[in-house]
Amino acid sequence: SKVRVDRLRALATASLDALNNESLDLKSLADAMTSATSGRHLLLWSADPAAESAWQAGGVGGQLSSSSAMVALINRGGNKLDQYLSVQADLSLTSGPGSGATRGSLTVDLQNQTPPGQSQFIAGPYPGLGTSYGEYIGLLAVNLPPQASHLQVAGGAPVDVLGAEGPVWVLATPVDVHAGATQQIVVTFELPAGHGSMTVVPSARLAPVSWHYRGAVHSDATAFNLSW
């Protein structure tokens, strides 16, 4: 609506005025920037190769490595429901008999906790999508290292995307979680036999993804390593 646009314009103007006209605590600003970039909330890209190389060297380019793994959600509902959708990932890795491959199972639980009484801008429905109040539609995207093979998914619609994303695999499958409901999706895969590790990178969600692995719980607010 025009009122909403006017308020956003006023907020943006006030923010720029504060940056231009008020004194800044540079240490606090640096700490905030460090936190934002380590959590992948702020990433930088440049068409200038030299500048882009600098961003990547500084760790703010957002590129994935061959050991990266991630669980993320892409909202396609025209709403602001990510704040109410909790995401939990449970990873299990089991060595096969003898020199067989390591079998992996990644169980992702989604819980839609949208409360009643939210505005249409927050909880929908977005005109023309055919959704209901508080309904979260989107894609669950899972990145796995290139060594992973035999990727399969259960618990949702057929896989919408399966291919390479930079040096890693990306598997994306549609999700549809109504207000007050849950959905569980299980991704299975195989890894080469023996020991290995992967680095879980932040999904940059407002509420971080909670990873459960071998009795420990990790938050993807920052990157962390899992080994086997």
mmCIF file of N, CA and C in Angstrom, residues 128-195:
data_model
loop_
_atom_site.group_PDB
_atom_site.id
_atom_site.type_symbol
_atom_site.label_atom_id
_atom_site.label_comp_id
_atom_site.label_asym_id
_atom_site.label_seq_id
_atom_site.Cartn_x
_atom_site.Cartn_y
_atom_site.Cartn_z
ATOM 1 N N GLY A 128 -3.431 -14.148 -5.880
ATOM 2 C CA GLY A 128 -3.180 -14.944 -7.078
ATOM 3 C C GLY A 128 -2.427 -16.237 -6.875
ATOM 4 N N LEU A 129 -1.868 -16.478 -5.656
ATOM 5 C CA LEU A 129 -1.106 -17.702 -5.432
ATOM 6 C C LEU A 129 -1.974 -18.869 -4.987
ATOM 7 N N GLY A 130 -3.177 -18.570 -4.521
ATOM 8 C CA GLY A 130 -4.055 -19.638 -4.073
ATOM 9 C C GLY A 130 -3.687 -20.227 -2.731
ATOM 10 N N THR A 131 -2.906 -19.488 -1.938
ATOM 11 C CA THR A 131 -2.525 -19.968 -0.620
ATOM 12 C C THR A 131 -3.490 -19.430 0.439
ATOM 13 N N SER A 132 -3.338 -19.923 1.662
ATOM 14 C CA SER A 132 -4.175 -19.489 2.775
ATOM 15 C C SER A 132 -3.343 -18.701 3.777
ATOM 16 N N TYR A 133 -4.019 -18.125 4.769
ATOM 17 C CA TYR A 133 -3.335 -17.360 5.811
ATOM 18 C C TYR A 133 -2.268 -18.239 6.476
ATOM 19 N N GLY A 134 -1.051 -17.716 6.566
ATOM 20 C CA GLY A 134 0.016 -18.415 7.270
ATOM 21 C C GLY A 134 0.621 -19.586 6.538
ATOM 22 N N GLU A 135 0.221 -19.847 5.315
ATOM 23 C CA GLU A 135 0.754 -20.989 4.577
ATOM 24 C C GLU A 135 2.126 -20.651 3.990
ATOM 25 N N TYR A 136 3.103 -21.504 4.275
ATOM 26 C CA TYR A 136 4.473 -21.288 3.791
ATOM 27 C C TYR A 136 4.729 -22.206 2.609
ATOM 28 N N ILE A 137 4.929 -21.598 1.435
ATOM 29 C CA ILE A 137 5.321 -22.379 0.267
ATOM 30 C C ILE A 137 6.702 -21.910 -0.178
ATOM 31 N N GLY A 138 7.502 -22.854 -0.636
ATOM 32 C CA GLY A 138 8.842 -22.493 -1.059
ATOM 33 C C GLY A 138 9.626 -23.706 -1.487
ATOM 34 N N LEU A 139 10.944 -23.593 -1.403
ATOM 35 C CA LEU A 139 11.846 -24.678 -1.758
ATOM 36 C C LEU A 139 12.805 -24.935 -0.604
ATOM 37 N N LEU A 140 12.975 -26.194 -0.260
ATOM 38 C CA LEU A 140 14.046 -26.590 0.636
ATOM 39 C C LEU A 140 15.258 -26.889 -0.232
ATOM 40 N N ALA A 141 16.355 -26.183 0.005
ATOM 41 C CA ALA A 141 17.578 -26.358 -0.777
ATOM 42 C C ALA A 141 18.668 -26.936 0.120
ATOM 43 N N VAL A 142 19.250 -28.033 -0.314
ATOM 44 C CA VAL A 142 20.296 -28.713 0.446
ATOM 45 C C VAL A 142 21.553 -28.781 -0.408
ATOM 46 N N ASN A 143 22.646 -28.255 0.116
ATOM 47 C CA ASN A 143 23.952 -28.384 -0.531
ATOM 48 C C ASN A 143 24.742 -29.491 0.138
ATOM 49 N N LEU A 144 25.388 -30.323 -0.669
ATOM 50 C CA LEU A 144 26.233 -31.395 -0.158
ATOM 51 C C LEU A 144 27.532 -31.424 -0.953
ATOM 52 N N PRO A 145 28.630 -31.889 -0.340
ATOM 53 C CA PRO A 145 29.913 -31.930 -1.035
ATOM 54 C C PRO A 145 29.842 -32.779 -2.302
ATOM 55 N N PRO A 146 30.741 -32.551 -3.252
ATOM 56 C CA PRO A 146 30.688 -33.262 -4.534
ATOM 57 C C PRO A 146 30.920 -34.762 -4.412
ATOM 58 N N GLN A 147 31.494 -35.219 -3.291
ATOM 59 C CA GLN A 147 31.718 -36.651 -3.112
ATOM 60 C C GLN A 147 30.413 -37.406 -2.859
ATOM 61 N N ALA A 148 29.360 -36.685 -2.488
ATOM 62 C CA ALA A 148 28.077 -37.341 -2.215
ATOM 63 C C ALA A 148 27.487 -37.883 -3.512
ATOM 64 N N SER A 149 26.883 -39.063 -3.433
ATOM 65 C CA SER A 149 26.267 -39.685 -4.602
ATOM 66 C C SER A 149 24.939 -40.309 -4.201
ATOM 67 N N HIS A 150 24.166 -40.752 -5.200
ATOM 68 C CA HIS A 150 22.882 -41.406 -4.979
ATOM 69 C C HIS A 150 21.956 -40.546 -4.114
ATOM 70 N N LEU A 151 21.873 -39.250 -4.428
ATOM 71 C CA LEU A 151 21.015 -38.341 -3.672
ATOM 72 C C LEU A 151 19.548 -38.640 -3.969
ATOM 73 N N GLN A 152 18.772 -38.817 -2.911
ATOM 74 C CA GLN A 152 17.345 -39.066 -3.029
ATOM 75 C C GLN A 152 16.619 -38.288 -1.942
ATOM 76 N N VAL A 153 15.310 -38.032 -2.139
ATOM 77 C CA VAL A 153 14.528 -37.278 -1.168
ATOM 78 C C VAL A 153 13.186 -37.955 -0.954
ATOM 79 N N ALA A 154 12.705 -37.912 0.282
ATOM 80 C CA ALA A 154 11.393 -38.456 0.628
ATOM 81 C C ALA A 154 10.698 -37.479 1.559
ATOM 82 N N GLY A 155 9.366 -37.476 1.523
ATOM 83 C CA GLY A 155 8.603 -36.637 2.436
ATOM 84 C C GLY A 155 8.051 -35.387 1.805
ATOM 85 N N GLY A 156 8.310 -35.171 0.529
ATOM 86 C CA GLY A 156 7.800 -33.985 -0.142
ATOM 87 C C GLY A 156 7.515 -34.295 -1.596
ATOM 88 N N ALA A 157 7.298 -33.243 -2.347
ATOM 89 C CA ALA A 157 7.073 -33.400 -3.779
ATOM 90 C C ALA A 157 8.354 -33.883 -4.454
ATOM 91 N N PRO A 158 8.263 -34.381 -5.690
ATOM 92 C CA PRO A 158 9.480 -34.784 -6.405
ATOM 93 C C PRO A 158 10.501 -33.650 -6.468
ATOM 94 N N VAL A 159 11.761 -34.023 -6.545
ATOM 95 C CA VAL A 159 12.838 -33.036 -6.579
ATOM 96 C C VAL A 159 12.629 -32.082 -7.749
ATOM 97 N N ASP A 160 12.712 -30.782 -7.463
ATOM 98 C CA ASP A 160 12.524 -29.757 -8.486
ATOM 99 C C ASP A 160 13.841 -29.423 -9.176
ATOM 100 N N VAL A 161 14.943 -29.481 -8.414
ATOM 101 C CA VAL A 161 16.267 -29.161 -8.944
ATOM 102 C C VAL A 161 17.271 -30.135 -8.347
ATOM 103 N N LEU A 162 18.122 -30.699 -9.168
ATOM 104 C CA LEU A 162 19.238 -31.501 -8.691
ATOM 105 C C LEU A 162 20.380 -31.314 -9.668
ATOM 106 N N GLY A 163 21.443 -30.700 -9.202
ATOM 107 C CA GLY A 163 22.566 -30.443 -10.089
ATOM 108 C C GLY A 163 23.717 -29.813 -9.336
ATOM 109 N N ALA A 164 24.638 -29.240 -10.078
ATOM 110 C CA ALA A 164 25.822 -28.624 -9.481
ATOM 111 C C ALA A 164 25.560 -27.156 -9.181
ATOM 112 N N GLU A 165 26.080 -26.708 -8.049
ATOM 113 C CA GLU A 165 26.070 -25.286 -7.695
ATOM 114 C C GLU A 165 27.488 -24.933 -7.278
ATOM 115 N N GLY A 166 28.253 -24.397 -8.236
ATOM 116 C CA GLY A 166 29.659 -24.203 -7.957
ATOM 117 C C GLY A 166 30.317 -25.557 -7.765
ATOM 118 N N PRO A 167 31.091 -25.740 -6.685
ATOM 119 C CA PRO A 167 31.800 -27.003 -6.492
ATOM 120 C C PRO A 167 30.979 -28.072 -5.762
ATOM 121 N N VAL A 168 29.726 -27.794 -5.406
ATOM 122 C CA VAL A 168 28.937 -28.722 -4.603
ATOM 123 C C VAL A 168 27.639 -29.090 -5.332
ATOM 124 N N TRP A 169 26.940 -30.089 -4.759
ATOM 125 C CA TRP A 169 25.616 -30.441 -5.245
ATOM 126 C C TRP A 169 24.560 -29.553 -4.609
ATOM 127 N N VAL A 170 23.498 -29.267 -5.344
ATOM 128 C CA VAL A 170 22.323 -28.631 -4.754
ATOM 129 C C VAL A 170 21.107 -29.483 -5.090
ATOM 130 N N LEU A 171 20.330 -29.797 -4.073
ATOM 131 C CA LEU A 171 19.081 -30.522 -4.216
ATOM 132 C C LEU A 171 17.981 -29.622 -3.680
ATOM 133 N N ALA A 172 16.962 -29.358 -4.478
ATOM 134 C CA ALA A 172 15.874 -28.482 -4.059
ATOM 135 C C ALA A 172 14.543 -29.179 -4.293
ATOM 136 N N THR A 173 13.692 -29.165 -3.287
ATOM 137 C CA THR A 173 12.393 -29.817 -3.385
ATOM 138 C C THR A 173 11.318 -28.892 -2.809
ATOM 139 N N PRO A 174 10.124 -28.843 -3.410
ATOM 140 C CA PRO A 174 9.078 -27.937 -2.924
ATOM 141 C C PRO A 174 8.603 -28.315 -1.521
ATOM 142 N N VAL A 175 8.250 -27.290 -0.739
ATOM 143 C CA VAL A 175 7.655 -27.488 0.578
ATOM 144 C C VAL A 175 6.364 -26.680 0.665
ATOM 145 N N ASP A 176 5.451 -27.162 1.469
ATOM 146 C CA ASP A 176 4.162 -26.492 1.673
ATOM 147 C C ASP A 176 3.718 -26.799 3.093
ATOM 148 N N VAL A 177 3.859 -25.816 3.999
ATOM 149 C CA VAL A 177 3.573 -26.023 5.418
ATOM 150 C C VAL A 177 2.526 -25.003 5.861
ATOM 151 N N HIS A 178 1.336 -25.476 6.205
ATOM 152 C CA HIS A 178 0.274 -24.587 6.660
ATOM 153 C C HIS A 178 0.541 -24.128 8.098
ATOM 154 N N ALA A 179 -0.094 -23.047 8.488
ATOM 155 C CA ALA A 179 0.053 -22.521 9.846
ATOM 156 C C ALA A 179 -0.320 -23.601 10.857
ATOM 157 N N GLY A 180 0.545 -23.810 11.851
ATOM 158 C CA GLY A 180 0.307 -24.814 12.878
ATOM 159 C C GLY A 180 0.698 -26.219 12.478
ATOM 160 N N ALA A 181 1.174 -26.414 11.241
ATOM 161 C CA ALA A 181 1.507 -27.752 10.742
ATOM 162 C C ALA A 181 3.012 -27.966 10.713
ATOM 163 N N THR A 182 3.406 -29.204 10.456
ATOM 164 C CA THR A 182 4.812 -29.573 10.327
ATOM 165 C C THR A 182 5.013 -30.353 9.029
ATOM 166 N N GLN A 183 6.248 -30.417 8.587
ATOM 167 C CA GLN A 183 6.605 -31.233 7.433
ATOM 168 C C GLN A 183 8.009 -31.762 7.646
ATOM 169 N N GLN A 184 8.200 -33.018 7.297
ATOM 170 C CA GLN A 184 9.520 -33.637 7.437
ATOM 171 C C GLN A 184 9.988 -34.125 6.073
ATOM 172 N N ILE A 185 11.207 -33.773 5.717
ATOM 173 C CA ILE A 185 11.817 -34.200 4.463
ATOM 174 C C ILE A 185 13.133 -34.893 4.793
ATOM 175 N N VAL A 186 13.359 -36.043 4.156
ATOM 176 C CA VAL A 186 14.561 -36.825 4.412
ATOM 177 C C VAL A 186 15.369 -36.930 3.122
ATOM 178 N N VAL A 187 16.615 -36.497 3.188
ATOM 179 C CA VAL A 187 17.541 -36.602 2.057
ATOM 180 C C VAL A 187 18.542 -37.701 2.380
ATOM 181 N N THR A 188 18.645 -38.694 1.510
ATOM 182 C CA THR A 188 19.618 -39.768 1.703
ATOM 183 C C THR A 188 20.686 -39.672 0.620
ATOM 184 N N PHE A 189 21.882 -40.131 0.970
ATOM 185 C CA PHE A 189 23.014 -40.041 0.050
ATOM 186 C C PHE A 189 24.099 -40.999 0.508
ATOM 187 N N GLU A 190 25.134 -41.123 -0.292
ATOM 188 C CA GLU A 190 26.285 -41.941 0.056
ATOM 189 C C GLU A 190 27.561 -41.125 -0.080
ATOM 190 N N LEU A 191 28.519 -41.417 0.793
ATOM 191 C CA LEU A 191 29.845 -40.800 0.745
ATOM 192 C C LEU A 191 30.890 -41.903 0.639
ATOM 193 N N PRO A 192 32.055 -41.593 0.112
ATOM 194 C CA PRO A 192 33.099 -42.618 0.034
ATOM 195 C C PRO A 192 33.416 -43.182 1.412
ATOM 196 N N ALA A 193 33.827 -44.436 1.429
ATOM 197 C CA ALA A 193 34.183 -45.073 2.696
ATOM 198 C C ALA A 193 35.362 -44.367 3.344
ATOM 199 N N GLY A 194 35.438 -44.490 4.660
ATOM 200 C CA GLY A 194 36.551 -43.889 5.386
ATOM 201 C C GLY A 194 36.146 -42.615 6.098
ATOM 202 N N HIS A 195 37.148 -41.901 6.571
ATOM 203 C CA HIS A 195 36.911 -40.688 7.333
ATOM 204 C C HIS A 195 36.794 -39.482 6.404
#
